[in-house]
């Protein structure tokens, strides 16, 4: 059997680092993995699956701090799904030499600025290796989002809400400015009609562009309910092919309210988990899943025709309940012996109207807040460490700091305080 060479060990280590990296650290790990084959000034990942943080970046601060979503969208439209794209593109407010790859399953985009093959590699296999590492990272991102822990859903919802708020403020501010300019330019007290006409048209186009940017930003954090349900159907299609279970889909109203991205992800993950759990029972021939919207909540119902063997206290349903609670939802499981299971899930489309002010006053660092969120979701030190990509000793270190800042003496007290502040 061939043995790994000195060349293989760093590559295997890089693959392992990408596989274990937390979502927000995956860009840094991917850049580290690609540098032996291709140097770059910055690396940017753009994936709409991560609704709260669609960009993941590493490299030169003057580039990664200025990259915008419209720039990435324009570049993605130019990139062929079959292979890499090389050329000049506007990235970070400046024309740069870029190398870009797409990942068709999630429509994710990888951008490398100022790419150069390394002297050791001499370009012979650099593109092939970078493409391989990118596909691994993109698949890992897709997997992590599909199986998102409660902490990710909470963070994603908070980030999505903040982006919408900031964008709304910018739109109001610039719209007022541009409308004032338009009013002045339309004034009869100004001469040079041709100049006024030219500037009026230019400013009107700027207003349209600004509104388009606002709509595009909103689209990134929302998903039409019919589209979200169709993606669920696609997710479950393999199960329909390879089992004898008839999965029936009762579609939501086509004009129902759009779902926040993290709610859509959570809904699909919960239904997939429920259907897979049901499929493990004997004598199940039919499963019906139904979505509906009442304007404020996504209403989910999953029902089977089995013998009622599903256990509400089992680990699978416990994990799904945690995911539902992470987005402030509720799940009710009704098991009827001999008649199957009837499961109802309610997911609010809006975050709680009165977010807890106590959280900001605690003065927690970002990592400490992540640990507290996972703790409040009922996870133990080992699973917290796995989710965040850190050691158990580091988790204990953060917990000691948490207990001191929260002025509590035990995990139970910390969880109770977190729940009282709205963290689940």
mmCIF file of C-alpha atoms in Angstrom:
data_model
loop_
_atom_site.group_PDB
_atom_site.id
_atom_site.type_symbol
_atom_site.label_atom_id
_atom_site.label_comp_id
_atom_site.label_asym_id
_atom_site.label_seq_id
_atom_site.Cartn_x
_atom_site.Cartn_y
_atom_site.Cartn_z
ATOM 1 C CA UNK A 1 0.000 0.000 0.000
ATOM 2 C CA UNK A 2 1.510 3.426 -0.977
ATOM 3 C CA UNK A 3 2.668 5.503 1.992
ATOM 4 C CA UNK A 4 2.083 9.283 2.312
ATOM 5 C CA UNK A 5 5.126 11.316 1.211
ATOM 6 C CA UNK A 6 6.524 14.522 2.673
ATOM 7 C CA UNK A 7 4.366 16.354 0.105
ATOM 8 C CA UNK A 8 1.184 14.651 1.255
ATOM 9 C CA UNK A 9 1.395 15.366 4.983
ATOM 10 C CA UNK A 10 0.930 19.181 4.771
ATOM 11 C CA UNK A 11 -1.923 18.687 2.311
ATOM 12 C CA UNK A 12 -3.630 16.145 4.574
ATOM 13 C CA UNK A 13 -3.194 18.523 7.505
ATOM 14 C CA UNK A 14 -4.748 21.352 5.489
ATOM 15 C CA UNK A 15 -7.715 19.161 4.534
ATOM 16 C CA UNK A 16 -8.228 18.241 8.192
ATOM 17 C CA UNK A 17 -8.059 21.910 9.242
ATOM 18 C CA UNK A 18 -10.703 22.896 6.671
ATOM 19 C CA UNK A 19 -12.951 20.031 7.768
ATOM 20 C CA UNK A 20 -12.709 21.023 11.452
ATOM 21 C CA UNK A 21 -12.831 24.815 11.052
ATOM 22 C CA UNK A 22 -15.801 26.784 12.411
ATOM 23 C CA UNK A 23 -17.816 28.663 9.784
ATOM 24 C CA UNK A 24 -16.220 32.053 10.382
ATOM 25 C CA UNK A 25 -12.718 30.544 10.405
ATOM 26 C CA UNK A 26 -12.992 28.521 7.229
ATOM 27 C CA UNK A 27 -11.734 31.312 4.926
ATOM 28 C CA UNK A 28 -8.510 31.626 6.918
ATOM 29 C CA UNK A 29 -7.959 27.855 6.827
ATOM 30 C CA UNK A 30 -8.669 27.695 3.096
ATOM 31 C CA UNK A 31 -6.212 30.514 2.385
ATOM 32 C CA UNK A 32 -3.533 28.777 4.459
ATOM 33 C CA UNK A 33 -4.181 25.551 2.528
ATOM 34 C CA UNK A 34 -3.931 27.242 -0.893
ATOM 35 C CA UNK A 35 -0.764 29.293 -0.257
ATOM 36 C CA UNK A 36 1.664 26.398 -1.028
ATOM 37 C CA UNK A 37 0.121 26.232 -4.516
ATOM 38 C CA UNK A 38 -1.050 29.780 -5.223
ATOM 39 C CA UNK A 39 -0.191 33.023 -3.436
ATOM 40 C CA UNK A 40 -2.848 35.723 -3.164
ATOM 41 C CA UNK A 41 -3.267 39.061 -1.453
ATOM 42 C CA UNK A 42 -6.773 38.161 -0.217
ATOM 43 C CA UNK A 43 -9.337 35.353 -0.299
ATOM 44 C CA UNK A 44 -13.092 35.967 -0.251
ATOM 45 C CA UNK A 45 -15.896 33.394 -0.042
ATOM 46 C CA UNK A 46 -19.418 34.524 -0.979
ATOM 47 C CA UNK A 47 -22.248 32.128 -0.134
ATOM 48 C CA UNK A 48 -25.892 33.070 0.259
ATOM 49 C CA UNK A 49 -26.564 29.981 2.402
ATOM 50 C CA UNK A 50 -25.041 31.912 5.328
ATOM 51 C CA UNK A 51 -27.729 34.566 5.550
ATOM 52 C CA UNK A 52 -26.201 36.566 8.378
ATOM 53 C CA UNK A 53 -22.599 36.453 7.167
ATOM 54 C CA UNK A 54 -22.556 35.795 3.393
ATOM 55 C CA UNK A 55 -18.910 36.869 3.136
ATOM 56 C CA UNK A 56 -15.992 35.019 4.720
ATOM 57 C CA UNK A 57 -12.647 36.701 4.164
ATOM 58 C CA UNK A 58 -8.927 36.418 4.874
ATOM 59 C CA UNK A 59 -5.881 38.374 3.774
ATOM 60 C CA UNK A 60 -5.069 42.040 3.175
ATOM 61 C CA UNK A 61 -7.267 44.245 5.355
ATOM 62 C CA UNK A 62 -7.441 47.034 2.753
ATOM 63 C CA UNK A 63 -9.161 44.553 0.418
ATOM 64 C CA UNK A 64 -11.318 42.378 2.691
ATOM 65 C CA UNK A 65 -12.689 45.385 4.601
ATOM 66 C CA UNK A 66 -13.980 47.010 1.387
ATOM 67 C CA UNK A 67 -15.376 44.064 -0.587
ATOM 68 C CA UNK A 68 -19.099 44.541 -1.269
ATOM 69 C CA UNK A 69 -21.874 42.121 -2.137
ATOM 70 C CA UNK A 70 -22.752 43.898 -5.440
ATOM 71 C CA UNK A 71 -19.112 43.464 -6.555
ATOM 72 C CA UNK A 72 -19.241 39.747 -5.760
ATOM 73 C CA UNK A 73 -22.597 39.300 -7.474
ATOM 74 C CA UNK A 74 -21.323 40.932 -10.673
ATOM 75 C CA UNK A 75 -18.219 38.752 -10.647
ATOM 76 C CA UNK A 76 -20.198 35.573 -9.976
ATOM 77 C CA UNK A 77 -22.340 36.245 -13.055
ATOM 78 C CA UNK A 78 -19.159 36.088 -15.152
ATOM 79 C CA UNK A 79 -17.785 32.853 -13.697
ATOM 80 C CA UNK A 80 -18.493 29.618 -15.541
ATOM 81 C CA UNK A 81 -19.600 26.743 -13.321
ATOM 82 C CA UNK A 82 -17.314 24.368 -15.247
ATOM 83 C CA UNK A 83 -13.985 25.948 -14.357
ATOM 84 C CA UNK A 84 -12.043 28.872 -12.907
ATOM 85 C CA UNK A 85 -12.262 32.425 -14.273
ATOM 86 C CA UNK A 86 -9.229 34.707 -14.514
ATOM 87 C CA UNK A 87 -9.301 38.406 -15.323
ATOM 88 C CA UNK A 88 -9.689 41.946 -14.021
ATOM 89 C CA UNK A 89 -12.650 42.703 -11.780
ATOM 90 C CA UNK A 90 -13.790 45.421 -9.394
ATOM 91 C CA UNK A 91 -13.073 44.067 -5.902
ATOM 92 C CA UNK A 92 -12.781 46.229 -2.802
ATOM 93 C CA UNK A 93 -13.500 49.366 -4.818
ATOM 94 C CA UNK A 94 -10.579 48.825 -7.211
ATOM 95 C CA UNK A 95 -9.859 46.924 -10.421
ATOM 96 C CA UNK A 96 -7.722 43.904 -9.495
ATOM 97 C CA UNK A 97 -6.405 40.745 -11.096
ATOM 98 C CA UNK A 98 -8.580 37.940 -9.717
ATOM 99 C CA UNK A 99 -9.035 34.193 -9.966
ATOM 100 C CA UNK A 100 -12.576 33.020 -9.231
ATOM 101 C CA UNK A 101 -14.275 29.622 -8.794
ATOM 102 C CA UNK A 102 -17.940 28.722 -8.443
ATOM 103 C CA UNK A 103 -19.447 25.810 -6.510
ATOM 104 C CA UNK A 104 -22.694 24.996 -8.395
ATOM 105 C CA UNK A 105 -24.497 23.001 -5.663
ATOM 106 C CA UNK A 106 -24.808 26.127 -3.480
ATOM 107 C CA UNK A 107 -23.863 28.800 -6.063
ATOM 108 C CA UNK A 108 -21.009 29.821 -3.755
ATOM 109 C CA UNK A 109 -18.109 31.882 -5.086
ATOM 110 C CA UNK A 110 -14.397 31.890 -4.245
ATOM 111 C CA UNK A 111 -12.294 34.927 -5.179
ATOM 112 C CA UNK A 112 -8.482 35.128 -4.965
ATOM 113 C CA UNK A 113 -6.942 38.551 -5.609
ATOM 114 C CA UNK A 114 -3.513 38.986 -7.249
ATOM 115 C CA UNK A 115 -3.041 35.205 -7.717
ATOM 116 C CA UNK A 116 0.380 33.802 -8.576
ATOM 117 C CA UNK A 117 1.520 30.157 -8.675
ATOM 118 C CA UNK A 118 4.305 29.442 -6.207
ATOM 119 C CA UNK A 119 7.852 28.798 -7.363
ATOM 120 C CA UNK A 120 7.738 25.278 -5.899
ATOM 121 C CA UNK A 121 4.560 24.426 -7.769
ATOM 122 C CA UNK A 122 5.485 26.245 -11.009
ATOM 123 C CA UNK A 123 1.812 26.331 -11.928
ATOM 124 C CA UNK A 124 1.703 22.687 -12.982
ATOM 125 C CA UNK A 125 -1.128 21.629 -10.700
ATOM 126 C CA UNK A 126 -1.947 24.795 -8.783
ATOM 127 C CA UNK A 127 -5.398 25.360 -10.260
ATOM 128 C CA UNK A 128 -6.346 21.716 -9.812
ATOM 129 C CA UNK A 129 -5.286 21.707 -6.139
ATOM 130 C CA UNK A 130 -6.960 25.041 -5.346
ATOM 131 C CA UNK A 131 -10.148 23.839 -7.052
ATOM 132 C CA UNK A 132 -10.076 20.633 -4.975
ATOM 133 C CA UNK A 133 -9.566 22.514 -1.693
ATOM 134 C CA UNK A 134 -12.290 25.013 -2.614
ATOM 135 C CA UNK A 135 -14.842 22.291 -3.355
ATOM 136 C CA UNK A 136 -14.029 20.694 -0.003
ATOM 137 C CA UNK A 137 -14.495 24.014 1.831
ATOM 138 C CA UNK A 138 -17.711 24.880 -0.053
ATOM 139 C CA UNK A 139 -19.216 21.471 0.670
ATOM 140 C CA UNK A 140 -18.241 21.840 4.333
ATOM 141 C CA UNK A 141 -19.914 25.254 4.533
ATOM 142 C CA UNK A 142 -23.076 23.836 2.967
ATOM 143 C CA UNK A 143 -23.041 20.929 5.432
ATOM 144 C CA UNK A 144 -22.474 23.200 8.441
ATOM 145 C CA UNK A 145 -25.317 25.533 7.453
ATOM 146 C CA UNK A 146 -27.681 22.612 6.819
ATOM 147 C CA UNK A 147 -26.852 21.165 10.239
ATOM 148 C CA UNK A 148 -26.441 24.519 11.966
ATOM 149 C CA UNK A 149 -26.136 24.455 15.766
ATOM 150 C CA UNK A 150 -28.355 26.739 17.851
ATOM 151 C CA UNK A 151 -25.478 29.218 18.331
ATOM 152 C CA UNK A 152 -25.122 29.690 14.559
ATOM 153 C CA UNK A 153 -28.853 30.286 14.117
ATOM 154 C CA UNK A 154 -28.894 32.884 16.895
ATOM 155 C CA UNK A 155 -25.822 34.663 15.541
ATOM 156 C CA UNK A 156 -27.140 34.501 11.979
ATOM 157 C CA UNK A 157 -30.480 35.994 12.946
ATOM 158 C CA UNK A 158 -28.803 38.824 14.861
ATOM 159 C CA UNK A 159 -26.435 39.597 11.977
ATOM 160 C CA UNK A 160 -29.275 39.508 9.429
ATOM 161 C CA UNK A 161 -31.369 41.925 11.455
ATOM 162 C CA UNK A 162 -28.408 44.283 11.875
ATOM 163 C CA UNK A 163 -27.649 44.305 8.152
ATOM 164 C CA UNK A 164 -31.258 45.124 7.298
ATOM 165 C CA UNK A 165 -31.309 47.897 9.920
ATOM 166 C CA UNK A 166 -28.075 49.513 8.700
ATOM 167 C CA UNK A 167 -29.118 49.247 5.053
ATOM 168 C CA UNK A 168 -32.471 50.852 5.857
ATOM 169 C CA UNK A 169 -30.768 53.765 7.601
ATOM 170 C CA UNK A 170 -28.401 54.278 4.639
ATOM 171 C CA UNK A 171 -31.279 54.194 2.166
ATOM 172 C CA UNK A 172 -33.257 56.784 4.137
ATOM 173 C CA UNK A 173 -30.239 59.043 4.548
ATOM 174 C CA UNK A 174 -29.083 58.981 0.920
ATOM 175 C CA UNK A 175 -32.598 59.047 -0.490
ATOM 176 C CA UNK A 176 -33.310 62.256 1.411
ATOM 177 C CA UNK A 177 -30.067 63.796 0.143
ATOM 178 C CA UNK A 178 -30.644 62.806 -3.468
ATOM 179 C CA UNK A 179 -34.295 63.898 -3.412
ATOM 180 C CA UNK A 180 -33.187 67.294 -2.110
ATOM 181 C CA UNK A 181 -30.661 67.578 -4.933
ATOM 182 C CA UNK A 182 -33.361 66.659 -7.445
ATOM 183 C CA UNK A 183 -35.668 69.342 -6.059
ATOM 184 C CA UNK A 184 -32.918 71.950 -6.371
ATOM 185 C CA UNK A 185 -32.004 70.919 -9.902
ATOM 186 C CA UNK A 186 -35.637 71.102 -10.995
ATOM 187 C CA UNK A 187 -35.934 74.639 -9.688
ATOM 188 C CA UNK A 188 -36.759 77.274 -12.344
ATOM 189 C CA UNK A 189 -34.369 79.680 -10.654
ATOM 190 C CA UNK A 190 -31.417 77.723 -12.106
ATOM 191 C CA UNK A 191 -30.250 78.345 -15.665
ATOM 192 C CA UNK A 192 -28.393 76.085 -18.070
ATOM 193 C CA UNK A 193 -31.282 73.750 -18.770
ATOM 194 C CA UNK A 194 -29.086 71.136 -20.445
ATOM 195 C CA UNK A 195 -26.894 70.822 -17.361
ATOM 196 C CA UNK A 196 -29.924 70.501 -15.102
ATOM 197 C CA UNK A 197 -31.413 67.798 -17.332
ATOM 198 C CA UNK A 198 -28.177 65.794 -17.419
ATOM 199 C CA UNK A 199 -27.633 65.934 -13.644
ATOM 200 C CA UNK A 200 -31.309 65.203 -12.961
ATOM 201 C CA UNK A 201 -31.151 62.007 -15.025
ATOM 202 C CA UNK A 202 -27.883 61.006 -13.377
ATOM 203 C CA UNK A 203 -29.267 61.526 -9.881
ATOM 204 C CA UNK A 204 -32.486 59.665 -10.687
ATOM 205 C CA UNK A 205 -30.440 56.677 -11.829
ATOM 206 C CA UNK A 206 -28.443 56.843 -8.584
ATOM 207 C CA UNK A 207 -31.688 56.695 -6.604
ATOM 208 C CA UNK A 208 -32.832 53.628 -8.557
ATOM 209 C CA UNK A 209 -29.462 51.979 -7.965
ATOM 210 C CA UNK A 210 -29.653 52.673 -4.248
ATOM 211 C CA UNK A 211 -33.135 51.173 -4.000
ATOM 212 C CA UNK A 212 -31.948 48.154 -5.986
ATOM 213 C CA UNK A 213 -29.066 47.684 -3.546
ATOM 214 C CA UNK A 214 -31.544 47.754 -0.656
ATOM 215 C CA UNK A 215 -33.770 45.152 -2.341
ATOM 216 C CA UNK A 216 -30.745 42.957 -3.095
ATOM 217 C CA UNK A 217 -29.612 43.114 0.538
ATOM 218 C CA UNK A 218 -33.092 42.173 1.732
ATOM 219 C CA UNK A 219 -33.198 39.260 -0.712
ATOM 220 C CA UNK A 220 -29.993 37.863 0.784
ATOM 221 C CA UNK A 221 -31.561 37.567 4.216
ATOM 222 C CA UNK A 222 -34.993 36.359 3.077
ATOM 223 C CA UNK A 223 -36.231 33.460 0.970
ATOM 224 C CA UNK A 224 -39.694 33.175 -0.653
ATOM 225 C CA UNK A 225 -41.660 30.528 1.211
ATOM 226 C CA UNK A 226 -42.503 28.630 -2.002
ATOM 227 C CA UNK A 227 -38.807 28.513 -2.978
ATOM 228 C CA UNK A 228 -37.806 27.335 0.514
ATOM 229 C CA UNK A 229 -40.403 24.543 0.336
ATOM 230 C CA UNK A 230 -39.199 23.491 -3.130
ATOM 231 C CA UNK A 231 -35.665 23.186 -1.757
ATOM 232 C CA UNK A 232 -37.047 20.916 0.968
ATOM 233 C CA UNK A 233 -38.645 18.724 -1.701
ATOM 234 C CA UNK A 234 -35.282 18.489 -3.485
ATOM 235 C CA UNK A 235 -33.550 17.590 -0.207
ATOM 236 C CA UNK A 236 -35.969 14.701 0.367
ATOM 237 C CA UNK A 237 -36.035 13.461 -3.226
ATOM 238 C CA UNK A 238 -33.258 10.850 -2.669
ATOM 239 C CA UNK A 239 -35.226 9.341 0.224
ATOM 240 C CA UNK A 240 -38.260 9.044 -2.030
ATOM 241 C CA UNK A 241 -36.173 7.129 -4.579
ATOM 242 C CA UNK A 242 -34.482 4.723 -2.171
ATOM 243 C CA UNK A 243 -37.293 3.863 0.222
ATOM 244 C CA UNK A 244 -40.802 2.531 -0.067
ATOM 245 C CA UNK A 245 -42.233 5.555 1.740
ATOM 246 C CA UNK A 246 -44.589 7.858 -0.117
ATOM 247 C CA UNK A 247 -43.718 11.419 0.955
ATOM 248 C CA UNK A 248 -46.583 13.801 0.290
ATOM 249 C CA UNK A 249 -45.983 17.556 0.138
ATOM 250 C CA UNK A 250 -48.721 20.060 0.955
ATOM 251 C CA UNK A 251 -47.327 23.337 -0.351
ATOM 252 C CA UNK A 252 -47.624 26.711 1.379
ATOM 253 C CA UNK A 253 -49.481 29.606 -0.297
ATOM 254 C CA UNK A 254 -47.329 30.950 -3.127
ATOM 255 C CA UNK A 255 -47.899 34.521 -1.939
ATOM 256 C CA UNK A 256 -47.030 33.787 1.688
ATOM 257 C CA UNK A 257 -44.618 36.053 3.533
ATOM 258 C CA UNK A 258 -40.921 35.484 2.750
ATOM 259 C CA UNK A 259 -38.959 33.592 5.379
ATOM 260 C CA UNK A 260 -35.854 34.970 7.103
ATOM 261 C CA UNK A 261 -32.915 32.900 5.897
ATOM 262 C CA UNK A 262 -32.177 31.302 9.265
ATOM 263 C CA UNK A 263 -35.867 30.313 9.656
ATOM 264 C CA UNK A 264 -35.865 28.700 6.192
ATOM 265 C CA UNK A 265 -32.688 26.754 7.019
ATOM 266 C CA UNK A 266 -34.037 25.672 10.401
ATOM 267 C CA UNK A 267 -37.376 24.613 8.894
ATOM 268 C CA UNK A 268 -35.768 22.422 6.250
ATOM 269 C CA UNK A 269 -33.357 20.878 8.750
ATOM 270 C CA UNK A 270 -36.171 20.077 11.207
ATOM 271 C CA UNK A 271 -38.403 18.493 8.568
ATOM 272 C CA UNK A 272 -35.493 16.478 7.144
ATOM 273 C CA UNK A 273 -34.656 15.243 10.646
ATOM 274 C CA UNK A 274 -38.267 14.325 11.378
ATOM 275 C CA UNK A 275 -38.736 12.452 8.094
ATOM 276 C CA UNK A 276 -35.489 10.518 8.566
ATOM 277 C CA UNK A 277 -36.475 9.602 12.134
ATOM 278 C CA UNK A 278 -39.902 8.459 10.946
ATOM 279 C CA UNK A 279 -38.351 6.419 8.125
ATOM 280 C CA UNK A 280 -36.400 4.345 10.674
ATOM 281 C CA UNK A 281 -39.661 2.947 12.071
ATOM 282 C CA UNK A 282 -41.264 -0.202 10.793
ATOM 283 C CA UNK A 283 -44.596 -0.244 8.971
ATOM 284 C CA UNK A 284 -44.441 3.380 7.792
ATOM 285 C CA UNK A 285 -45.755 3.715 4.256
ATOM 286 C CA UNK A 286 -46.731 7.363 3.991
ATOM 287 C CA UNK A 287 -45.471 10.658 5.417
ATOM 288 C CA UNK A 288 -47.200 13.964 4.870
ATOM 289 C CA UNK A 289 -45.403 17.263 5.385
ATOM 290 C CA UNK A 290 -47.238 20.563 5.216
ATOM 291 C CA UNK A 291 -46.115 24.189 5.474
ATOM 292 C CA UNK A 292 -48.345 27.212 5.973
ATOM 293 C CA UNK A 293 -47.874 30.868 6.914
ATOM 294 C CA UNK A 294 -50.128 33.001 9.095
ATOM 295 C CA UNK A 295 -48.178 36.217 8.467
ATOM 296 C CA UNK A 296 -46.242 35.955 11.721
ATOM 297 C CA UNK A 297 -45.196 32.284 11.889
ATOM 298 C CA UNK A 298 -44.196 29.403 9.652
ATOM 299 C CA UNK A 299 -46.512 26.508 10.551
ATOM 300 C CA UNK A 300 -45.120 23.026 9.916
ATOM 301 C CA UNK A 301 -46.932 19.721 10.257
ATOM 302 C CA UNK A 302 -45.412 16.262 9.699
ATOM 303 C CA UNK A 303 -47.590 13.164 10.030
ATOM 304 C CA UNK A 304 -46.972 9.460 9.378
ATOM 305 C CA UNK A 305 -49.181 6.362 9.132
ATOM 306 C CA UNK A 306 -46.931 4.072 11.220
ATOM 307 C CA UNK A 307 -47.535 2.320 14.497
ATOM 308 C CA UNK A 308 -46.571 5.195 16.782
ATOM 309 C CA UNK A 309 -43.069 3.943 17.625
ATOM 310 C CA UNK A 310 -41.426 7.386 17.608
ATOM 311 C CA UNK A 311 -40.221 8.471 21.058
ATOM 312 C CA UNK A 312 -40.622 12.161 22.018
ATOM 313 C CA UNK A 313 -37.829 11.676 24.591
ATOM 314 C CA UNK A 314 -35.400 10.160 22.079
ATOM 315 C CA UNK A 315 -32.118 11.924 21.243
ATOM 316 C CA UNK A 316 -33.184 12.715 17.668
ATOM 317 C CA UNK A 317 -36.294 14.652 18.667
ATOM 318 C CA UNK A 318 -34.394 16.297 21.530
ATOM 319 C CA UNK A 319 -31.830 17.664 19.067
ATOM 320 C CA UNK A 320 -34.570 18.865 16.720
ATOM 321 C CA UNK A 321 -36.349 20.555 19.630
ATOM 322 C CA UNK A 322 -33.143 22.465 20.456
ATOM 323 C CA UNK A 323 -32.954 23.675 16.872
ATOM 324 C CA UNK A 324 -36.582 24.812 16.963
ATOM 325 C CA UNK A 325 -36.014 26.638 20.252
ATOM 326 C CA UNK A 326 -32.905 28.339 18.839
ATOM 327 C CA UNK A 327 -35.178 30.413 16.592
ATOM 328 C CA UNK A 328 -37.775 30.944 19.362
ATOM 329 C CA UNK A 329 -40.083 28.241 18.003
ATOM 330 C CA UNK A 330 -42.177 25.500 19.594
ATOM 331 C CA UNK A 331 -42.639 21.828 18.719
ATOM 332 C CA UNK A 332 -45.490 19.584 19.791
ATOM 333 C CA UNK A 333 -45.255 15.790 19.340
ATOM 334 C CA UNK A 334 -48.447 13.727 19.509
ATOM 335 C CA UNK A 335 -47.828 9.960 19.395
ATOM 336 C CA UNK A 336 -50.855 7.730 18.858
ATOM 337 C CA UNK A 337 -50.148 4.043 19.387
ATOM 338 C CA UNK A 338 -51.259 2.165 16.300
ATOM 339 C CA UNK A 339 -51.982 5.400 14.436
ATOM 340 C CA UNK A 340 -48.593 7.052 13.961
ATOM 341 C CA UNK A 341 -47.113 10.422 14.936
ATOM 342 C CA UNK A 342 -48.434 13.937 14.403
ATOM 343 C CA UNK A 343 -45.786 16.646 14.896
ATOM 344 C CA UNK A 344 -46.487 20.378 14.775
ATOM 345 C CA UNK A 345 -43.785 23.066 14.682
ATOM 346 C CA UNK A 346 -44.293 26.833 14.913
ATOM 347 C CA UNK A 347 -41.373 29.081 13.874
ATOM 348 C CA UNK A 348 -41.791 32.856 14.385
ATOM 349 C CA UNK A 349 -40.709 34.911 11.387
ATOM 350 C CA UNK A 350 -39.515 37.815 13.536
ATOM 351 C CA UNK A 351 -37.071 37.835 16.453
ATOM 352 C CA UNK A 352 -38.449 38.646 19.923
ATOM 353 C CA UNK A 353 -39.759 42.210 20.021
ATOM 354 C CA UNK A 354 -37.966 43.012 23.274
ATOM 355 C CA UNK A 355 -34.375 41.842 23.010
ATOM 356 C CA UNK A 356 -32.645 41.598 26.338
ATOM 357 C CA UNK A 357 -30.679 44.666 27.308
ATOM 358 C CA UNK A 358 -28.827 42.693 29.971
ATOM 359 C CA UNK A 359 -26.703 40.897 27.388
ATOM 360 C CA UNK A 360 -24.862 44.050 26.289
ATOM 361 C CA UNK A 361 -24.392 45.133 29.903
ATOM 362 C CA UNK A 362 -22.575 41.908 30.765
ATOM 363 C CA UNK A 363 -19.575 42.998 28.680
ATOM 364 C CA UNK A 364 -19.007 39.573 27.145
ATOM 365 C CA UNK A 365 -16.473 39.035 24.393
ATOM 366 C CA UNK A 366 -17.767 37.525 21.144
ATOM 367 C CA UNK A 367 -16.388 34.059 21.961
ATOM 368 C CA UNK A 368 -17.793 34.197 25.510
ATOM 369 C CA UNK A 369 -21.239 34.987 24.099
ATOM 370 C CA UNK A 370 -20.984 32.005 21.716
ATOM 371 C CA UNK A 371 -20.107 29.738 24.650
ATOM 372 C CA UNK A 372 -23.022 31.125 26.679
ATOM 373 C CA UNK A 373 -25.459 30.555 23.780
ATOM 374 C CA UNK A 374 -24.391 26.927 23.441
ATOM 375 C CA UNK A 375 -24.508 26.491 27.205
ATOM 376 C CA UNK A 376 -28.032 27.912 27.283
ATOM 377 C CA UNK A 377 -28.996 25.467 24.509
ATOM 378 C CA UNK A 378 -28.099 22.584 26.839
ATOM 379 C CA UNK A 379 -24.763 21.544 25.358
ATOM 380 C CA UNK A 380 -21.928 20.088 27.440
ATOM 381 C CA UNK A 381 -18.296 21.188 27.330
ATOM 382 C CA UNK A 382 -17.257 18.554 24.795
ATOM 383 C CA UNK A 383 -19.945 19.461 22.254
ATOM 384 C CA UNK A 384 -19.325 23.195 22.794
ATOM 385 C CA UNK A 385 -15.648 22.615 22.039
ATOM 386 C CA UNK A 386 -16.508 20.629 18.891
ATOM 387 C CA UNK A 387 -18.932 23.255 17.608
ATOM 388 C CA UNK A 388 -16.495 26.132 18.110
ATOM 389 C CA UNK A 389 -13.360 24.252 17.054
ATOM 390 C CA UNK A 390 -11.576 24.806 20.382
ATOM 391 C CA UNK A 391 -10.365 22.539 23.196
ATOM 392 C CA UNK A 392 -12.367 21.612 26.290
ATOM 393 C CA UNK A 393 -9.776 23.424 28.414
ATOM 394 C CA UNK A 394 -10.458 26.600 26.417
ATOM 395 C CA UNK A 395 -14.202 26.124 26.998
ATOM 396 C CA UNK A 396 -13.533 25.858 30.753
ATOM 397 C CA UNK A 397 -11.439 29.038 30.568
ATOM 398 C CA UNK A 398 -14.328 30.925 28.903
ATOM 399 C CA UNK A 399 -16.815 29.502 31.407
ATOM 400 C CA UNK A 400 -14.733 30.786 34.339
ATOM 401 C CA UNK A 401 -14.740 34.259 32.779
ATOM 402 C CA UNK A 402 -18.490 33.965 32.121
ATOM 403 C CA UNK A 403 -19.278 33.018 35.716
ATOM 404 C CA UNK A 404 -17.206 35.964 36.957
ATOM 405 C CA UNK A 405 -18.849 38.498 34.604
ATOM 406 C CA UNK A 406 -22.355 37.167 35.230
ATOM 407 C CA UNK A 407 -21.712 36.906 38.988
ATOM 408 C CA UNK A 408 -22.939 33.287 39.123
ATOM 409 C CA UNK A 409 -21.410 30.180 40.687
ATOM 410 C CA UNK A 410 -22.707 27.315 38.554
ATOM 411 C CA UNK A 411 -23.763 26.265 35.071
ATOM 412 C CA UNK A 412 -27.375 26.091 36.237
ATOM 413 C CA UNK A 413 -27.333 29.707 37.415
ATOM 414 C CA UNK A 414 -25.659 30.839 34.174
ATOM 415 C CA UNK A 415 -28.254 28.986 32.052
ATOM 416 C CA UNK A 416 -31.141 30.440 34.066
ATOM 417 C CA UNK A 417 -29.736 33.954 33.682
ATOM 418 C CA UNK A 418 -29.198 33.452 29.954
ATOM 419 C CA UNK A 419 -32.759 32.194 29.490
ATOM 420 C CA UNK A 420 -34.132 35.168 31.413
ATOM 421 C CA UNK A 421 -32.272 37.407 28.949
ATOM 422 C CA UNK A 422 -33.831 35.665 25.945
ATOM 423 C CA UNK A 423 -30.936 33.353 24.993
ATOM 424 C CA UNK A 424 -32.034 29.809 24.123
#
